[in-house]
Short mmCIF file of N, CA and C and ligand atoms in Angstrom, two decimals:
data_model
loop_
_atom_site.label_atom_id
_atom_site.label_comp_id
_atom_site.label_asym_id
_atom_site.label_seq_id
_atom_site.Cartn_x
_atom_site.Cartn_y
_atom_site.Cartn_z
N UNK Y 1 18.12 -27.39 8.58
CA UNK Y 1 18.60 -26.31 9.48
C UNK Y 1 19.32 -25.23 8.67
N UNK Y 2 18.91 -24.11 9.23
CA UNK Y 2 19.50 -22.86 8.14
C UNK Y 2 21.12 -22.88 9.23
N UNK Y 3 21.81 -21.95 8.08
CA UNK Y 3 23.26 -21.69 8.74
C UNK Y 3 23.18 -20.53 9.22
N UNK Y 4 24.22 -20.48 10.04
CA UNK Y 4 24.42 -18.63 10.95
C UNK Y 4 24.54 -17.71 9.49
N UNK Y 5 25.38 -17.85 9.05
CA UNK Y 5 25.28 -16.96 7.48
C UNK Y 5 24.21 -16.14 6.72
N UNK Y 6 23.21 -17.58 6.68
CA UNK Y 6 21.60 -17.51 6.01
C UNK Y 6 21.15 -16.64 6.96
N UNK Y 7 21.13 -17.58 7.75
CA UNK Y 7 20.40 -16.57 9.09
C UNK Y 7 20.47 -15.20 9.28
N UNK Y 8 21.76 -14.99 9.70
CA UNK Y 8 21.87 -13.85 9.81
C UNK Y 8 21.23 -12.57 8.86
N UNK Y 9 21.86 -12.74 7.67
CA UNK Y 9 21.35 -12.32 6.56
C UNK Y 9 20.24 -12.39 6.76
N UNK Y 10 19.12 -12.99 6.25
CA UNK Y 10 17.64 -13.40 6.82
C UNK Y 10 17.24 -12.12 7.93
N UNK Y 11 17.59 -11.93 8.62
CA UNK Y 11 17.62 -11.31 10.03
C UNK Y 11 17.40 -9.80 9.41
N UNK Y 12 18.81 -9.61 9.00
CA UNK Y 12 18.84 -8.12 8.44
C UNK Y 12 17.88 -7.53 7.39
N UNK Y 13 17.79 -9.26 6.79
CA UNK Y 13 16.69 -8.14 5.45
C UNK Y 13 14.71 -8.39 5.91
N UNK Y 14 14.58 -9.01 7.31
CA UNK Y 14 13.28 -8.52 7.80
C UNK Y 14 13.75 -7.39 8.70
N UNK Y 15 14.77 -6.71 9.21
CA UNK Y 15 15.02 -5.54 9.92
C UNK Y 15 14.88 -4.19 8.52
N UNK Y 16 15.64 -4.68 7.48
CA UNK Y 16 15.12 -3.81 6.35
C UNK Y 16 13.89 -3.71 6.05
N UNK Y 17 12.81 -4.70 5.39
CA UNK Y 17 12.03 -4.59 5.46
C UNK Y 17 10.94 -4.11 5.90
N UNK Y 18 10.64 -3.80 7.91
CA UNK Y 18 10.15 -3.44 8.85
C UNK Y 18 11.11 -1.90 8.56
N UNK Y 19 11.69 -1.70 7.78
CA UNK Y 19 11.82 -0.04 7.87
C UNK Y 19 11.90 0.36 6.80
N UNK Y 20 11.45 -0.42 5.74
CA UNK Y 20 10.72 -0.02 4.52
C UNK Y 20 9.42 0.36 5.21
N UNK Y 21 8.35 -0.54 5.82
CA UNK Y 21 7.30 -0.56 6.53
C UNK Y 21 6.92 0.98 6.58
N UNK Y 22 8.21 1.45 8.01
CA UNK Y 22 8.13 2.51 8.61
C UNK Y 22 8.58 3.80 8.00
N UNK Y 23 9.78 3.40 6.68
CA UNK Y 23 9.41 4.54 6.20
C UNK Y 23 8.22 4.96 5.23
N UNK Y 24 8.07 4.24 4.69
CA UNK Y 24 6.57 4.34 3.87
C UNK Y 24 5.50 4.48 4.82
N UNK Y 25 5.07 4.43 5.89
CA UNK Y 25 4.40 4.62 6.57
C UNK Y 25 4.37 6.43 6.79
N UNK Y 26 5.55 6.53 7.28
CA UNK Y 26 6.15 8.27 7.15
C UNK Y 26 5.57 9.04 6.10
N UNK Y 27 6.24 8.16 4.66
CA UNK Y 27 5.43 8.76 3.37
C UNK Y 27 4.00 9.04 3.63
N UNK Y 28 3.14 8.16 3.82
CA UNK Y 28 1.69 8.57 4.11
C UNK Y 28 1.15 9.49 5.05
N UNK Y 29 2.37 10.04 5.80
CA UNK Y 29 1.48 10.77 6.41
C UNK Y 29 2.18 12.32 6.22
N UNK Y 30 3.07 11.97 5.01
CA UNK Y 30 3.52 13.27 4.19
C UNK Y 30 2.29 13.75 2.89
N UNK Y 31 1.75 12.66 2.55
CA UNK Y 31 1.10 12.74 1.70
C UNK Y 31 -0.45 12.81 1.82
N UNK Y 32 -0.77 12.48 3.26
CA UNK Y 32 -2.21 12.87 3.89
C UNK Y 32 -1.81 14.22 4.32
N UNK Y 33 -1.02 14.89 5.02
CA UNK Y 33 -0.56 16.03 5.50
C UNK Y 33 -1.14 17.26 4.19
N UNK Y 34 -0.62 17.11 2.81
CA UNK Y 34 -1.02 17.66 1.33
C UNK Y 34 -1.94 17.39 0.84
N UNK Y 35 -3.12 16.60 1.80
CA UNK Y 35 -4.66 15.90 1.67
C UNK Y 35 -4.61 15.57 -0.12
N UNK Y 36 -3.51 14.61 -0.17
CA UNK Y 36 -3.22 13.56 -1.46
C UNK Y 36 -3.27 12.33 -0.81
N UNK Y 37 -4.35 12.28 -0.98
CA UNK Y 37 -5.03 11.17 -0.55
C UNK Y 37 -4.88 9.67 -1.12
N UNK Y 38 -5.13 10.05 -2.39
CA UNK Y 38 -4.62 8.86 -2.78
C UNK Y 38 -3.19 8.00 -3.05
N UNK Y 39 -2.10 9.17 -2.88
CA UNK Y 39 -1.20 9.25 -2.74
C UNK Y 39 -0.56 8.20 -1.84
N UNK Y 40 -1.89 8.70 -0.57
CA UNK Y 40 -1.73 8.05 0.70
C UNK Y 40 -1.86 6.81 0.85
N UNK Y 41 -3.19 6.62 0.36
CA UNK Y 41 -3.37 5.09 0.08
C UNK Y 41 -2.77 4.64 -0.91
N UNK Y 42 -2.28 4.54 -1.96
CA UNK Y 42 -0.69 3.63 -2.14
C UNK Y 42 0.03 3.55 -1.15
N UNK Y 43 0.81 4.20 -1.07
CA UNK Y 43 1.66 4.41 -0.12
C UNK Y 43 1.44 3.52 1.40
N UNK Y 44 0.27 3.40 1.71
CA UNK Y 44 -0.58 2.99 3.19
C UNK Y 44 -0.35 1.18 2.83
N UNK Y 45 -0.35 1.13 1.48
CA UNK Y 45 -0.55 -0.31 0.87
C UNK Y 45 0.57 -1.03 1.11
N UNK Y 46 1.87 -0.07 0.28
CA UNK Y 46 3.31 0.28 -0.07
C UNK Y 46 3.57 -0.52 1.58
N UNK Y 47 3.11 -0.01 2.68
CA UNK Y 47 3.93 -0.03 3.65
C UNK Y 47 3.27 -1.29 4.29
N UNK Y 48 1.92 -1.86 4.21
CA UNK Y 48 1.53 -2.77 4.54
C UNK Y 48 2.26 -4.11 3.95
N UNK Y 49 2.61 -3.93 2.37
CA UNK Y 49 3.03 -5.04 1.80
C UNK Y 49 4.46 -5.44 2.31
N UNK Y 50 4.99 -4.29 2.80
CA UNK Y 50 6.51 -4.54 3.48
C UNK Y 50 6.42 -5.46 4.93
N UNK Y 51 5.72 -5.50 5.13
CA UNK Y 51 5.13 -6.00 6.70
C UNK Y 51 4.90 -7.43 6.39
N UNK Y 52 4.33 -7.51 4.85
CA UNK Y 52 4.27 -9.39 4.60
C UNK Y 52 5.35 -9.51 4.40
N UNK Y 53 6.05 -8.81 3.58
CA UNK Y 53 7.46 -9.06 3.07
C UNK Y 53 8.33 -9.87 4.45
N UNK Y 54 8.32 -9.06 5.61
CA UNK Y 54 9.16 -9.01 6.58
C UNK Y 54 8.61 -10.43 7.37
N UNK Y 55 7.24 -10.35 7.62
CA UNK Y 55 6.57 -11.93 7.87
C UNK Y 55 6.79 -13.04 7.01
N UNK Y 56 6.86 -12.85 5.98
CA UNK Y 56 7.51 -14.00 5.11
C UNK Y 56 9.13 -14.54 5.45
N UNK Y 57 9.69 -13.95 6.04
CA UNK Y 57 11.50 -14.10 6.11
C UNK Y 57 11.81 -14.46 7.59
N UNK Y 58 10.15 -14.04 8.38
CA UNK Y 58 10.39 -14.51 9.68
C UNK Y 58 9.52 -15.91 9.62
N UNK Y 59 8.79 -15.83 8.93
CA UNK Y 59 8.29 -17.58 8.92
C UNK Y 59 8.85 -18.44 7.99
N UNK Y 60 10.27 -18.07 7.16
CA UNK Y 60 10.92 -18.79 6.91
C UNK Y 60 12.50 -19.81 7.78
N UNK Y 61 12.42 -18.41 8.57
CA UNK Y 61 13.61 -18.73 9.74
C UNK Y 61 12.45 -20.05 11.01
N UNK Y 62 11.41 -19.67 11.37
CA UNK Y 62 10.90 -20.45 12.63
C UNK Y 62 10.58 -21.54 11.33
N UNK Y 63 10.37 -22.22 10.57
CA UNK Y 63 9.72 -23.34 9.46
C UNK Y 63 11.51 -24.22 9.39
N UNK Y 64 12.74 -23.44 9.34
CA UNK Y 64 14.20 -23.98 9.10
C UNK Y 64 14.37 -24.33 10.36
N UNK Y 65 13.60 -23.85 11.50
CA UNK Y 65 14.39 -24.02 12.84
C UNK Y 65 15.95 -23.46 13.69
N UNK Y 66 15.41 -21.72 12.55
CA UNK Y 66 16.43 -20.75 12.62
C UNK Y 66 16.09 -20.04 13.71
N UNK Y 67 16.65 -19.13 14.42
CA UNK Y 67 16.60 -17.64 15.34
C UNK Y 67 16.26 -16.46 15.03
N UNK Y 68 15.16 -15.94 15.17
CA UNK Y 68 14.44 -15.08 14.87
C UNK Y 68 15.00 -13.67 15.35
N UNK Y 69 16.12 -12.90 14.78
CA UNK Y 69 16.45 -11.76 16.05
C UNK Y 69 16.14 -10.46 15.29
N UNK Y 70 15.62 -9.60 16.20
CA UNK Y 70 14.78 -7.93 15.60
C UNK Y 70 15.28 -7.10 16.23
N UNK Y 71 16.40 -6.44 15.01
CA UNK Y 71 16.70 -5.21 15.30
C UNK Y 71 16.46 -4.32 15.31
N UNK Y 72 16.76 -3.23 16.19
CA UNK Y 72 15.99 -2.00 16.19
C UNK Y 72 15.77 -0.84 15.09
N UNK Y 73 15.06 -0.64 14.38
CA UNK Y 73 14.43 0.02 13.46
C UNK Y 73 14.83 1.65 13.76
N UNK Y 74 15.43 2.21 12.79
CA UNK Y 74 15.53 3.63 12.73
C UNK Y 74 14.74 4.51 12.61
N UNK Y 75 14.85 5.77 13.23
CA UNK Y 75 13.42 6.47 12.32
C UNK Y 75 13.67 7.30 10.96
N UNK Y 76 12.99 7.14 10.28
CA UNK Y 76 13.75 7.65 8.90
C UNK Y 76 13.12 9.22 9.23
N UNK Y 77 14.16 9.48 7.62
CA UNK Y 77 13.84 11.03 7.65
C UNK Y 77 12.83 11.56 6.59
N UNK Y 78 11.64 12.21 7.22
CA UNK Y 78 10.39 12.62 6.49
C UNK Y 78 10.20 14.16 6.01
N UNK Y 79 11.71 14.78 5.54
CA UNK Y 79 11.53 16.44 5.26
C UNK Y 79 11.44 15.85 3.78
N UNK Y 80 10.36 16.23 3.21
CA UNK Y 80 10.18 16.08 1.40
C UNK Y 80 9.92 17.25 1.23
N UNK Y 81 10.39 18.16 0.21
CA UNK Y 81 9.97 19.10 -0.79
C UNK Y 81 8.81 18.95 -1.62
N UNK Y 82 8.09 17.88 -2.00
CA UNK Y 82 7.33 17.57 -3.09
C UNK Y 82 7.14 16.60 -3.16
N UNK Y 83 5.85 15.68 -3.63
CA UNK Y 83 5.66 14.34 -4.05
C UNK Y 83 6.78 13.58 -5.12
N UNK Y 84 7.39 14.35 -5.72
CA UNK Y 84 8.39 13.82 -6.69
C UNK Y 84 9.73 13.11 -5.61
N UNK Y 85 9.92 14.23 -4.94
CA UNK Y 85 11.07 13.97 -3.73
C UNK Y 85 11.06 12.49 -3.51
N UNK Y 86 9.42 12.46 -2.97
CA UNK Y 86 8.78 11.25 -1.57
C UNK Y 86 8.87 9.88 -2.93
N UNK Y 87 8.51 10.52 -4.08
CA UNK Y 87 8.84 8.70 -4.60
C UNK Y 87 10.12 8.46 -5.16
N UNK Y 88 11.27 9.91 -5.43
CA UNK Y 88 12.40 9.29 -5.77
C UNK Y 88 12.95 8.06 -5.22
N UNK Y 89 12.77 9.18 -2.76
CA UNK Y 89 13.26 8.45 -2.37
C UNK Y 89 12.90 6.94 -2.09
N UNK Y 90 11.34 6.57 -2.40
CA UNK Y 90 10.42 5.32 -2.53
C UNK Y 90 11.53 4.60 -3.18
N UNK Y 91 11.74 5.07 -4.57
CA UNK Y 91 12.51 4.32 -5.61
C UNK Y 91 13.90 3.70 -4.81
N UNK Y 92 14.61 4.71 -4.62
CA UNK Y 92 16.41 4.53 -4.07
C UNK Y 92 15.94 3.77 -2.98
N UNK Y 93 14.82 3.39 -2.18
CA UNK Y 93 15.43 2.32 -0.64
C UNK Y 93 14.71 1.23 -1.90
N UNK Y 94 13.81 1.03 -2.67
CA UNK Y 94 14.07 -0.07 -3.43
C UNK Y 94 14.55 -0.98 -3.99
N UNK Y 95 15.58 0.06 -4.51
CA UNK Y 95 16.77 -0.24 -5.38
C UNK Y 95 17.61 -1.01 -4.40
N UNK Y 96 17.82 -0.40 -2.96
CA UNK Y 96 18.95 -0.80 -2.10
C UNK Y 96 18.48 -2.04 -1.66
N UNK Y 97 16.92 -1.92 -1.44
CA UNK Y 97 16.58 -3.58 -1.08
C UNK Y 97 16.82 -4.89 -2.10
N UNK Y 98 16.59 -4.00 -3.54
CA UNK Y 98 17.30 -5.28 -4.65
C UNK Y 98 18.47 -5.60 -4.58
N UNK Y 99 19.58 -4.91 -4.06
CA UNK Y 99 20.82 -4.69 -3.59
C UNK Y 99 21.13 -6.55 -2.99
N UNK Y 100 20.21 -5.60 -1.83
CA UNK Y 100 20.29 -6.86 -0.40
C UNK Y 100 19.68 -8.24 -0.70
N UNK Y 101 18.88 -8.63 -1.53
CA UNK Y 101 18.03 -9.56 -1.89
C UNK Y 101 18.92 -10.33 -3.02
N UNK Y 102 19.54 -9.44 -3.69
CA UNK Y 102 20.70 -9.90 -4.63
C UNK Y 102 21.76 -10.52 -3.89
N UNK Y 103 22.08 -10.08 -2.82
CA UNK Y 103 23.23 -10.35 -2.27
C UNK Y 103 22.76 -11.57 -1.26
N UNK Y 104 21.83 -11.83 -0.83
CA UNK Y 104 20.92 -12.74 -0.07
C UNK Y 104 20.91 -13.91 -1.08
N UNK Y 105 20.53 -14.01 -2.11
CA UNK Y 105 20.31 -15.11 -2.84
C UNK Y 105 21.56 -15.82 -3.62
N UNK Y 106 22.74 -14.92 -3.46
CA UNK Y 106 24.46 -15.32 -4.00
C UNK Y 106 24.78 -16.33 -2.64
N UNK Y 107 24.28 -15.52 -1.40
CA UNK Y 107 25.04 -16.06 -0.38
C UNK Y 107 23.96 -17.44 0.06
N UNK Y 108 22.82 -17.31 -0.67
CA UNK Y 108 21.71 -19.07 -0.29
C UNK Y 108 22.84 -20.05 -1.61
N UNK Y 109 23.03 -19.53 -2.53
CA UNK Y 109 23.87 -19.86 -3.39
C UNK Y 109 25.22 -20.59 -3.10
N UNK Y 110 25.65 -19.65 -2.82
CA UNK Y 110 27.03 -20.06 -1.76
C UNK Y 110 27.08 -21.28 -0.78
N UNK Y 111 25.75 -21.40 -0.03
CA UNK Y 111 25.37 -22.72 0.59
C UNK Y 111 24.80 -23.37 -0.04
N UNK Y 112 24.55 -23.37 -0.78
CA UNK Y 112 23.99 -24.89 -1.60
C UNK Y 112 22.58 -24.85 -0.68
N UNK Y 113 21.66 -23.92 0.00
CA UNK Y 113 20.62 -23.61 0.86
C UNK Y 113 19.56 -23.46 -0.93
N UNK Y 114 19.20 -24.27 -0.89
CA UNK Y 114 17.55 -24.22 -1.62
C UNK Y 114 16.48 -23.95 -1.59
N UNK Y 115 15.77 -23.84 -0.37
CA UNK Y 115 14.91 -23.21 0.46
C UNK Y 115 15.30 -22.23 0.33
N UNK Y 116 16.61 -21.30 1.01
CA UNK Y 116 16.57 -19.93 0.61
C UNK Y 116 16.53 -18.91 -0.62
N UNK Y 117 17.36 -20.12 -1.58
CA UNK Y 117 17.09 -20.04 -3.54
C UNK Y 117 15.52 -19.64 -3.62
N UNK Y 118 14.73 -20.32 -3.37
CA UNK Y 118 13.63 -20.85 -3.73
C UNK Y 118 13.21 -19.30 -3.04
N UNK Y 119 12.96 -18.67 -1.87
CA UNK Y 119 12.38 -17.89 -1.12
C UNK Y 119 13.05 -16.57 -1.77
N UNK Y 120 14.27 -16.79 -2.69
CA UNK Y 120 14.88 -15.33 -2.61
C UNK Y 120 14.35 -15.30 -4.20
N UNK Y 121 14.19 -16.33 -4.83
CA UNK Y 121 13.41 -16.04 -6.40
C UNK Y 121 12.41 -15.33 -6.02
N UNK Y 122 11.30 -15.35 -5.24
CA UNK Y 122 10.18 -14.82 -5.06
C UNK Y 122 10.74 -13.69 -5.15
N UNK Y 123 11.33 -13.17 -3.92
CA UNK Y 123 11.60 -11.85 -3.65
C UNK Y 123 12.39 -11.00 -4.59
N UNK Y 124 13.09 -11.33 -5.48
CA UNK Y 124 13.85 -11.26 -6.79
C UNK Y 124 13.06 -10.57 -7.95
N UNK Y 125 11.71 -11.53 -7.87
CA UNK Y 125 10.42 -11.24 -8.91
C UNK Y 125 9.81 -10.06 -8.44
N UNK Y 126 9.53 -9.96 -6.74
CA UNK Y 126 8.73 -8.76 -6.37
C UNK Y 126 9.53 -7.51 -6.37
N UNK Y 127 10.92 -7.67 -6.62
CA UNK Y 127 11.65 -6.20 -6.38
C UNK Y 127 11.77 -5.81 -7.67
N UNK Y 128 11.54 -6.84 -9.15
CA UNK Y 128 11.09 -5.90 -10.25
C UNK Y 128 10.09 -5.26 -10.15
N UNK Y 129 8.99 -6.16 -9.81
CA UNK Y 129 7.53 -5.11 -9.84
C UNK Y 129 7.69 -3.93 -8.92
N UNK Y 130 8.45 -3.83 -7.48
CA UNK Y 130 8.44 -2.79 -6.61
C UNK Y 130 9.12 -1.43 -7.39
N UNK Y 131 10.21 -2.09 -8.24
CA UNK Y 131 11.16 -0.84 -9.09
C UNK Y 131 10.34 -0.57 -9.72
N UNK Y 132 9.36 -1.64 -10.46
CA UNK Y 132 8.88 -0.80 -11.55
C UNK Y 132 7.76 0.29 -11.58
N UNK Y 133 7.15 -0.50 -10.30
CA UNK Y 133 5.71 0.67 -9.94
C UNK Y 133 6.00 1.85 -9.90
N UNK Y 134 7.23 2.06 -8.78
CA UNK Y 134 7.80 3.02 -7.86
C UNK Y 134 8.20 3.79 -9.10
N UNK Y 135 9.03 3.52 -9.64
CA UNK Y 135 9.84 4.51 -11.14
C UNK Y 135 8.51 4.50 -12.08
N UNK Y 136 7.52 3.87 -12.23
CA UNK Y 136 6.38 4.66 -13.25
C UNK Y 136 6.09 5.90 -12.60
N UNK Y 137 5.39 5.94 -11.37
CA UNK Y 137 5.06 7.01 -10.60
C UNK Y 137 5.96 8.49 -10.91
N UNK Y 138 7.53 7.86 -10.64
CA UNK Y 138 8.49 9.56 -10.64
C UNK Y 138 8.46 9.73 -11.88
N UNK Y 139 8.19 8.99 -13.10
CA UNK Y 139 8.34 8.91 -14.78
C UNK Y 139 6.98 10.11 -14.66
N UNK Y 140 6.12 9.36 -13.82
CA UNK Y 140 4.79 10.33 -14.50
C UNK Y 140 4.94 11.90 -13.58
N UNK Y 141 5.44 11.96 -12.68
CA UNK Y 141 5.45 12.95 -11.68
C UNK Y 141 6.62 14.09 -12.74
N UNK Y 142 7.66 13.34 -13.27
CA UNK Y 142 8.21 14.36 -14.03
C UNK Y 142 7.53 14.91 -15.44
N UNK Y 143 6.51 14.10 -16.01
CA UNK Y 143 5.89 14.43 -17.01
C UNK Y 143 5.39 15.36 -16.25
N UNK Y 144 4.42 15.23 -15.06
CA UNK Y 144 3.70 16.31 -14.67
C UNK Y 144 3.76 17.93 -14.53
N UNK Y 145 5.30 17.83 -14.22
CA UNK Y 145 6.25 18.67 -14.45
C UNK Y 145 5.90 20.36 -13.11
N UNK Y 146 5.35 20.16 -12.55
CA UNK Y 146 4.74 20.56 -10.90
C UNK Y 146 3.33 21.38 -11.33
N UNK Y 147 2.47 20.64 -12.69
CA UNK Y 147 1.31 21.11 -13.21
C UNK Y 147 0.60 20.74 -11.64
N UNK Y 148 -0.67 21.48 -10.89
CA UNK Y 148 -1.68 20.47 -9.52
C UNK Y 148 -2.55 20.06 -10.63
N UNK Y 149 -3.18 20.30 -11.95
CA UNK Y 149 -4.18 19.17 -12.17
C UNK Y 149 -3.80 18.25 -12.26
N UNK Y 150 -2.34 17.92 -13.19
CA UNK Y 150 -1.30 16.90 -13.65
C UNK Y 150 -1.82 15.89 -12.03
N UNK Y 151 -1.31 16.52 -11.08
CA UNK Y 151 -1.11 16.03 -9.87
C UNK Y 151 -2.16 15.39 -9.35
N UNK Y 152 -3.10 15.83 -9.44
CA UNK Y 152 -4.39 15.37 -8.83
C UNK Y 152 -4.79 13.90 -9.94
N UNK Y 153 -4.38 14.25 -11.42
CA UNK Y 153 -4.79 12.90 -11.53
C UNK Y 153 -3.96 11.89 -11.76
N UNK Y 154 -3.01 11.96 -11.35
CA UNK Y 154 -2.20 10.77 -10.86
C UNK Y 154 -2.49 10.18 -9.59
N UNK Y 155 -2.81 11.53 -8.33
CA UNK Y 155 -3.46 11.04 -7.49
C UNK Y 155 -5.04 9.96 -7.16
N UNK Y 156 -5.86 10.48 -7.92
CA UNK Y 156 -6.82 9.94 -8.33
C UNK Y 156 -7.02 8.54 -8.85
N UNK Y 157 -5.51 8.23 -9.87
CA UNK Y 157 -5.23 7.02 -10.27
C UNK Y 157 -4.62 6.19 -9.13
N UNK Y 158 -4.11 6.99 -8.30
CA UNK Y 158 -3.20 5.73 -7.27
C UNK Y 158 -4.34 5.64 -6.46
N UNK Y 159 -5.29 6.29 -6.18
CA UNK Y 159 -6.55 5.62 -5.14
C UNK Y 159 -7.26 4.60 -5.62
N UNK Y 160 -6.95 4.01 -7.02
CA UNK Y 160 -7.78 2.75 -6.89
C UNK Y 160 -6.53 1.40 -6.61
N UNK Y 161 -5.95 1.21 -6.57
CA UNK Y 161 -4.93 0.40 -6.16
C UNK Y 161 -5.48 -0.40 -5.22
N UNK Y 162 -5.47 -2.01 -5.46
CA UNK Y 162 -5.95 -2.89 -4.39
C UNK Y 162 -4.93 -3.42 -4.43
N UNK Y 163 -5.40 -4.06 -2.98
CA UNK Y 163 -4.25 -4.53 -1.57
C UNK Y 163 -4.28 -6.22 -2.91
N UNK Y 164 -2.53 -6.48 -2.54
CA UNK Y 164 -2.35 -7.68 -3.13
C UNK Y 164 -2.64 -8.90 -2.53
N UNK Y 165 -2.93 -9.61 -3.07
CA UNK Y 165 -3.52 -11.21 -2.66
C UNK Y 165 -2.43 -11.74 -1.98
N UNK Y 166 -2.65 -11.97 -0.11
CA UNK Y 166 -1.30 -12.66 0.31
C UNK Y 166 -1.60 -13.95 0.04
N UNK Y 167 -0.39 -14.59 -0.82
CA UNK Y 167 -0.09 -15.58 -1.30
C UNK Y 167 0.90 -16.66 -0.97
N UNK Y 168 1.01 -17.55 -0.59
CA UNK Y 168 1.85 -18.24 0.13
C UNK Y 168 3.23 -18.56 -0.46
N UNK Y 169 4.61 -18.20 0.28
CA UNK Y 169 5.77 -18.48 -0.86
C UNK Y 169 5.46 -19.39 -1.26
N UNK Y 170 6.50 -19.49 -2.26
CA UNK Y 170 6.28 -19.95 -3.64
C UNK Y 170 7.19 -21.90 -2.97
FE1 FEO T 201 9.93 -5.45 0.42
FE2 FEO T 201 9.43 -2.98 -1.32
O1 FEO T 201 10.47 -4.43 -0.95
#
């Protein structure tokens, strides 16, 4: 049985998650709007993978014989200046989710909760790769330096991006 603590926690970071979802979802349709297409599809991916993310933390709570509770989701804010803008801010709710995932796995820690150890390593591992994708992108967007061919083939490169293998926690 998970604790109110875990739980709770648990709770908040599939309410984060589901608005990672939604703001990346936003992103794509900032970035179909500038018919950057491929842009889009990252991004379309970006927001799909947040959606396992968030299903993973809710089928860890019903598997403990925890309480599943969904809070209401904000609508984020979609005024970008530029594709550079749209992945800073990609980067910074990243960062804040390593934040929360950090602080999630002190407090499975804190309970002597192993199952949640075990579930927050995963997520630990995926918020390097999420920083790191996310910050190659603004690395290359500032090389680009607001060149549109620059632009287009970065775009071009993020349209081949395949959807990741859902994989069962670890
Ligand atoms: Fe679910 Fe992008 O972190």
């Amino acid at each position: 049985m998970v604790s109110k603590e875990v739980q709770d926690a648990v709770n908040g970071q599939i309410k984060n998650e589901f608005y990672a979802a939604y703001l990346y979802l936003g992103m794509v349709t900032y970035f179909e709007s500038k018919s950057l297409s491929g842009f889009g599809h990252w991004m379309r991916l970006q927001a799909r993978e947040e959606v396992l993310h968030a299903m993973r933390l809710v089928d860890f709570l019903i598997d403990r014989g925890g309480r599943v509770e969904l809070g209401a989701i904000e609508a984020p804010d979609l005024e970008f200046d530029s594709p550079a803008e749209v992945m800073k801010t990609a980067l910074a709710h990243e960062e804040k989710v390593t934040a929360s995932i950090n602080d999630l796995y002190a407090l499975a820690v804190k309970h002597n909760d192993y199952p949640a150890q075990v579930l927050m390593q995963w997520f630990v591992a995926e918020q390097v790769e999420e920083e790191k994708n996310a910050g190659e992108i603004v690395d290359q967007l500032e090389l680009a330096a607001g060149s549109a061919s620059a632009l287009l083939v970065i775009d071009g490169r993020l349209a081949d991006r395949i959807p990741e293998a859902e994989e069962a926690p670890a």
